[in-house]
């Protein structure tokens, strides 16, 4: 039976082609269960034999026309078939409305399960991210800093593993961003971007609170210097951020839960307040007008001097 299905508010999440996100959804029992029930319901609706009413009506119309054109009394059987078909059409309309309402309930349940399960999704993504970073660091330490160097050093398998880990990391970040924006509807402002992907951002870069509060630092003579984040822009350079993380001595990547993210935001706010009051109009942190970042040592080609 054909009905018009309800559109999910989270269709961009549930229909994502991101394999890492799909795995996270499938790993959550409640999310997987509600999605399975919805799929089973729709399969059952599609399997209901919807008697080809159009063909039936066409046949009955032809029979009626032939009876009229033939000048004979309309057969009682034909009149009964027409009445049954009309009643059947009304019944189908009622059933279709019932099934549409039921479909909407299944869709709502599936969407609610995702909203209620965001922390579980983040935890699963964090596990995948941690594994990817661990693989990447091991490959770098083995000497897989480039395809050419890896082949020459006999660690081609490590280079392949590193490439696969980098691809997984990019998928994890894409899934994280999709959940944050579509499920939680988080505003990914500059502070959020500084905290959402590096667990110890303030430890790695002590100027983080000053960057967030003022956007610049002052030397002993009062000269101002614009500050910009020392790691790659997650909006543009996700593979570079992976390379930066696996070559940085202390930076820790993460996919925080909601509470972890909120705690990091509060800690940054407190650190900003500890700097004192704002000093005049503050340039927006991370503004595009700042000079571009100088090349960083996280480039894999520069690792030869790091690993010996």
Short mmCIF file of C-alpha atoms in Angstrom, two decimals:
data_model
loop_
_atom_site.label_atom_id
_atom_site.label_comp_id
_atom_site.label_asym_id
_atom_site.label_seq_id
_atom_site.Cartn_x
_atom_site.Cartn_y
_atom_site.Cartn_z
CA UNK A 1 0.00 0.00 0.00
CA UNK A 2 1.34 3.41 -0.93
CA UNK A 3 1.41 6.12 1.72
CA UNK A 4 3.32 9.38 2.05
CA UNK A 5 5.99 8.77 4.66
CA UNK A 6 6.93 11.29 7.34
CA UNK A 7 10.20 13.16 6.81
CA UNK A 8 12.65 12.82 9.69
CA UNK A 9 14.02 16.06 11.16
CA UNK A 10 17.34 14.24 11.43
CA UNK A 11 17.39 12.70 7.96
CA UNK A 12 20.85 14.14 7.28
CA UNK A 13 22.08 12.06 10.23
CA UNK A 14 20.09 8.88 9.68
CA UNK A 15 20.76 8.84 5.93
CA UNK A 16 24.39 9.88 6.15
CA UNK A 17 26.84 7.98 3.93
CA UNK A 18 29.54 8.39 6.60
CA UNK A 19 30.43 4.78 7.59
CA UNK A 20 31.82 5.84 10.97
CA UNK A 21 28.59 7.67 11.83
CA UNK A 22 26.49 4.72 10.65
CA UNK A 23 28.56 2.41 12.87
CA UNK A 24 27.99 4.73 15.83
CA UNK A 25 24.22 4.70 15.22
CA UNK A 26 24.17 0.91 14.90
CA UNK A 27 26.24 0.50 18.08
CA UNK A 28 23.61 2.28 20.19
CA UNK A 29 20.95 -0.32 21.16
CA UNK A 30 18.05 2.14 21.54
CA UNK A 31 18.85 3.99 18.32
CA UNK A 32 19.35 0.76 16.41
CA UNK A 33 16.10 -0.67 17.82
CA UNK A 34 13.92 2.31 16.90
CA UNK A 35 15.45 2.51 13.43
CA UNK A 36 14.85 -1.23 12.94
CA UNK A 37 11.22 -0.89 14.00
CA UNK A 38 10.71 1.96 11.56
CA UNK A 39 12.31 -0.02 8.73
CA UNK A 40 10.21 -3.10 9.57
CA UNK A 41 7.02 -1.04 9.66
CA UNK A 42 7.68 0.49 6.26
CA UNK A 43 8.61 -2.87 4.79
CA UNK A 44 5.33 -4.29 6.08
CA UNK A 45 3.34 -1.40 4.59
CA UNK A 46 5.07 -1.85 1.26
CA UNK A 47 4.34 -5.58 1.33
CA UNK A 48 0.60 -5.11 1.85
CA UNK A 49 -1.01 -6.13 -1.40
CA UNK A 50 -2.71 -3.02 -2.64
CA UNK A 51 -5.23 -4.50 -5.06
CA UNK A 52 -4.59 -2.72 -8.34
CA UNK A 53 -7.67 -0.56 -7.89
CA UNK A 54 -6.93 1.50 -10.97
CA UNK A 55 -6.99 -1.63 -13.12
CA UNK A 56 -10.08 -2.87 -11.28
CA UNK A 57 -11.92 0.40 -11.81
CA UNK A 58 -10.95 0.41 -15.49
CA UNK A 59 -12.32 -3.12 -15.92
CA UNK A 60 -15.55 -2.31 -14.12
CA UNK A 61 -15.96 0.86 -16.19
CA UNK A 62 -15.55 -1.10 -19.42
CA UNK A 63 -18.04 -3.72 -18.25
CA UNK A 64 -20.55 -1.03 -17.28
CA UNK A 65 -20.13 0.77 -20.60
CA UNK A 66 -20.59 -2.45 -22.57
CA UNK A 67 -23.74 -3.25 -20.61
CA UNK A 68 -25.19 0.21 -21.25
CA UNK A 69 -24.18 0.21 -24.90
CA UNK A 70 -25.70 -3.22 -25.34
CA UNK A 71 -29.08 -1.99 -24.17
CA UNK A 72 -29.29 -4.72 -21.55
CA UNK A 73 -30.18 -4.31 -17.87
CA UNK A 74 -27.10 -3.68 -15.73
CA UNK A 75 -26.16 -7.00 -14.08
CA UNK A 76 -26.65 -7.04 -10.32
CA UNK A 77 -23.19 -8.57 -9.92
CA UNK A 78 -21.62 -5.62 -11.74
CA UNK A 79 -23.45 -3.10 -9.58
CA UNK A 80 -22.34 -4.96 -6.44
CA UNK A 81 -18.71 -4.96 -7.65
CA UNK A 82 -18.88 -1.19 -8.27
CA UNK A 83 -20.32 -0.62 -4.77
CA UNK A 84 -17.65 -2.82 -3.20
CA UNK A 85 -14.90 -0.98 -5.06
CA UNK A 86 -16.19 2.40 -3.91
CA UNK A 87 -16.38 1.21 -0.31
CA UNK A 88 -12.92 -0.30 -0.64
CA UNK A 89 -11.52 3.03 -1.81
CA UNK A 90 -12.98 4.74 1.26
CA UNK A 91 -11.51 2.02 3.50
CA UNK A 92 -8.10 2.45 1.89
CA UNK A 93 -8.22 6.18 2.59
CA UNK A 94 -8.94 5.51 6.27
CA UNK A 95 -6.21 2.88 6.49
CA UNK A 96 -3.71 5.12 4.72
CA UNK A 97 -4.38 7.93 7.18
CA UNK A 98 -3.90 5.54 10.10
CA UNK A 99 -0.64 4.24 8.66
CA UNK A 100 0.66 7.76 8.00
CA UNK A 101 0.04 8.65 11.66
CA UNK A 102 1.73 5.46 12.78
CA UNK A 103 4.70 6.16 10.53
CA UNK A 104 5.04 9.61 12.08
CA UNK A 105 5.17 8.00 15.55
CA UNK A 106 7.93 5.60 14.47
CA UNK A 107 9.92 8.45 12.92
CA UNK A 108 9.53 10.57 16.05
CA UNK A 109 10.68 7.68 18.23
CA UNK A 110 13.76 7.16 16.05
CA UNK A 111 14.61 10.88 16.16
CA UNK A 112 14.12 11.03 19.93
CA UNK A 113 16.42 8.04 20.41
CA UNK A 114 19.18 9.88 18.56
CA UNK A 115 18.64 13.08 20.56
CA UNK A 116 18.67 11.14 23.83
CA UNK A 117 21.69 9.13 22.78
CA UNK A 118 24.10 11.89 21.72
CA UNK A 119 26.52 11.17 24.55
CA UNK A 120 26.69 7.52 23.55
CA UNK A 121 27.33 8.56 19.96
CA UNK A 122 30.09 10.92 21.07
CA UNK A 123 31.65 8.18 23.22
CA UNK A 124 31.68 5.77 20.28
CA UNK A 125 33.21 8.40 18.01
CA UNK A 126 35.82 9.20 20.67
CA UNK A 127 36.87 5.54 20.73
CA UNK A 128 37.28 5.54 16.95
CA UNK A 129 39.23 8.81 17.08
CA UNK A 130 41.55 7.52 19.82
CA UNK A 131 42.26 4.35 17.86
CA UNK A 132 42.99 6.36 14.71
CA UNK A 133 45.40 8.67 16.52
CA UNK A 134 47.15 5.71 18.18
CA UNK A 135 47.63 4.06 14.80
CA UNK A 136 48.86 7.30 13.30
CA UNK A 137 51.43 7.89 16.04
CA UNK A 138 52.71 4.33 15.77
CA UNK A 139 53.11 4.67 12.01
CA UNK A 140 55.05 7.91 12.42
CA UNK A 141 57.34 6.38 15.01
CA UNK A 142 57.98 3.50 12.61
CA UNK A 143 59.15 5.97 9.98
CA UNK A 144 56.05 6.17 7.76
CA UNK A 145 56.34 9.92 7.24
CA UNK A 146 55.65 9.77 3.50
CA UNK A 147 54.89 7.11 0.90
CA UNK A 148 58.39 7.37 -0.54
CA UNK A 149 60.16 7.17 2.82
CA UNK A 150 57.88 4.33 3.97
CA UNK A 151 58.63 2.23 0.90
CA UNK A 152 62.34 2.91 1.14
CA UNK A 153 62.31 1.98 4.82
CA UNK A 154 60.21 -1.13 4.34
CA UNK A 155 57.26 0.17 6.33
CA UNK A 156 54.76 0.48 3.50
CA UNK A 157 52.09 -1.28 5.57
CA UNK A 158 52.47 1.39 8.24
CA UNK A 159 51.95 4.12 5.66
CA UNK A 160 48.76 2.43 4.48
CA UNK A 161 47.60 2.14 8.10
CA UNK A 162 48.35 5.82 8.68
CA UNK A 163 46.38 6.82 5.57
CA UNK A 164 43.43 4.71 6.69
CA UNK A 165 43.62 6.21 10.19
CA UNK A 166 43.64 9.73 8.74
CA UNK A 167 40.52 8.92 6.69
CA UNK A 168 38.80 7.55 9.81
CA UNK A 169 39.71 10.68 11.76
CA UNK A 170 38.16 12.89 9.07
CA UNK A 171 35.00 10.75 9.17
CA UNK A 172 34.85 11.06 12.96
CA UNK A 173 35.11 14.84 12.82
CA UNK A 174 32.48 15.02 10.10
CA UNK A 175 30.15 12.86 12.21
CA UNK A 176 30.82 14.97 15.30
CA UNK A 177 30.04 18.18 13.45
CA UNK A 178 26.85 16.73 11.98
CA UNK A 179 25.58 15.58 15.38
CA UNK A 180 26.47 18.89 17.01
CA UNK A 181 24.77 21.00 14.35
CA UNK A 182 21.78 18.85 13.38
CA UNK A 183 20.93 17.02 16.60
CA UNK A 184 22.08 19.43 19.32
CA UNK A 185 22.00 22.54 17.12
CA UNK A 186 25.20 23.80 18.72
CA UNK A 187 26.65 27.10 17.57
CA UNK A 188 30.16 26.21 16.47
CA UNK A 189 31.71 29.59 17.22
CA UNK A 190 35.43 30.27 17.58
CA UNK A 191 35.59 29.22 21.23
CA UNK A 192 33.72 26.02 20.46
CA UNK A 193 36.10 25.19 17.62
CA UNK A 194 39.07 25.77 19.92
CA UNK A 195 37.76 23.33 22.53
CA UNK A 196 35.71 20.69 20.71
CA UNK A 197 38.60 18.78 19.11
CA UNK A 198 41.57 19.11 21.49
CA UNK A 199 41.05 17.92 25.05
CA UNK A 200 43.93 19.87 26.58
CA UNK A 201 43.85 22.93 24.33
CA UNK A 202 44.65 25.40 27.13
CA UNK A 203 47.57 23.27 28.28
CA UNK A 204 48.94 22.96 24.76
CA UNK A 205 48.57 26.69 24.15
CA UNK A 206 48.58 28.80 27.33
CA UNK A 207 47.60 31.89 25.33
CA UNK A 208 44.17 30.37 24.61
CA UNK A 209 42.31 32.47 27.24
CA UNK A 210 44.04 35.65 26.06
CA UNK A 211 43.19 34.81 22.45
CA UNK A 212 39.56 34.22 23.40
CA UNK A 213 39.31 37.39 25.52
CA UNK A 214 41.32 39.91 23.50
CA UNK A 215 42.55 38.33 20.29
CA UNK A 216 46.03 39.72 20.90
CA UNK A 217 48.92 39.66 23.35
CA UNK A 218 51.11 42.49 24.60
CA UNK A 219 54.84 42.43 25.19
CA UNK A 220 56.64 44.28 28.02
CA UNK A 221 56.58 47.47 25.97
CA UNK A 222 52.84 47.39 25.32
CA UNK A 223 53.22 46.32 21.70
CA UNK A 224 50.24 44.26 20.57
CA UNK A 225 50.58 41.06 18.59
CA UNK A 226 47.60 39.36 17.05
CA UNK A 227 47.09 35.79 18.20
CA UNK A 228 45.87 32.91 16.08
CA UNK A 229 45.34 29.28 16.99
CA UNK A 230 48.54 27.25 16.57
CA UNK A 231 46.74 24.21 15.17
CA UNK A 232 45.09 23.81 11.74
CA UNK A 233 41.62 25.19 11.08
CA UNK A 234 39.22 22.30 11.65
CA UNK A 235 36.77 23.81 9.17
CA UNK A 236 39.27 23.49 6.33
CA UNK A 237 42.19 21.27 7.31
CA UNK A 238 40.86 18.17 9.07
CA UNK A 239 43.58 15.90 7.64
CA UNK A 240 46.18 18.48 8.71
CA UNK A 241 44.71 18.55 12.21
CA UNK A 242 45.18 14.77 12.36
CA UNK A 243 48.83 15.16 11.30
CA UNK A 244 49.30 17.91 13.88
CA UNK A 245 47.85 15.77 16.68
CA UNK A 246 49.90 12.66 15.94
CA UNK A 247 53.15 14.67 15.84
CA UNK A 248 52.52 16.96 18.79
CA UNK A 249 54.20 15.70 21.98
CA UNK A 250 51.29 16.41 24.34
CA UNK A 251 48.12 17.35 22.42
CA UNK A 252 45.18 15.01 22.97
CA UNK A 253 42.36 14.75 20.46
CA UNK A 254 38.85 14.05 21.69
CA UNK A 255 35.16 13.94 20.94
CA UNK A 256 33.72 15.33 24.17
CA UNK A 257 30.36 14.47 25.65
CA UNK A 258 27.93 17.32 26.25
CA UNK A 259 29.02 17.71 29.89
CA UNK A 260 32.71 17.56 29.00
CA UNK A 261 32.25 20.22 26.36
CA UNK A 262 30.30 22.46 28.74
CA UNK A 263 32.94 22.02 31.44
CA UNK A 264 35.70 22.98 29.02
CA UNK A 265 33.75 26.07 27.98
CA UNK A 266 33.22 27.11 31.61
CA UNK A 267 36.90 26.58 32.39
CA UNK A 268 37.91 28.76 29.48
CA UNK A 269 35.47 31.45 30.60
CA UNK A 270 36.92 31.38 34.10
CA UNK A 271 40.45 31.65 32.69
CA UNK A 272 39.34 34.64 30.62
CA UNK A 273 37.87 36.32 33.69
CA UNK A 274 41.12 35.76 35.56
CA UNK A 275 42.85 37.96 32.98
CA UNK A 276 40.82 40.94 34.13
CA UNK A 277 38.28 43.15 32.37
CA UNK A 278 38.12 43.50 28.64
CA UNK A 279 40.36 46.27 27.34
CA UNK A 280 38.44 48.23 24.75
CA UNK A 281 36.97 46.80 21.56
CA UNK A 282 38.24 43.28 21.14
CA UNK A 283 39.15 41.93 17.74
CA UNK A 284 37.14 38.79 17.15
CA UNK A 285 39.18 35.74 18.03
CA UNK A 286 40.35 33.90 14.98
CA UNK A 287 39.25 36.66 12.57
CA UNK A 288 40.16 36.16 8.93
CA UNK A 289 42.07 39.42 8.78
CA UNK A 290 44.86 38.04 10.95
CA UNK A 291 48.08 37.10 9.15
CA UNK A 292 48.14 33.50 7.94
CA UNK A 293 49.80 30.91 10.13
CA UNK A 294 53.43 30.15 9.38
CA UNK A 295 54.19 26.57 8.29
CA UNK A 296 54.18 24.26 11.29
CA UNK A 297 56.38 21.33 12.20
CA UNK A 298 53.41 18.96 12.17
CA UNK A 299 53.90 18.40 8.44
CA UNK A 300 54.75 14.72 8.12
CA UNK A 301 57.68 15.44 5.83
CA UNK A 302 59.35 17.29 8.68
CA UNK A 303 59.23 14.25 10.95
CA UNK A 304 62.50 12.80 9.70
CA UNK A 305 64.32 15.03 12.15
CA UNK A 306 61.97 14.07 14.94
CA UNK A 307 62.09 10.32 14.68
CA UNK A 308 65.78 10.11 13.73
#
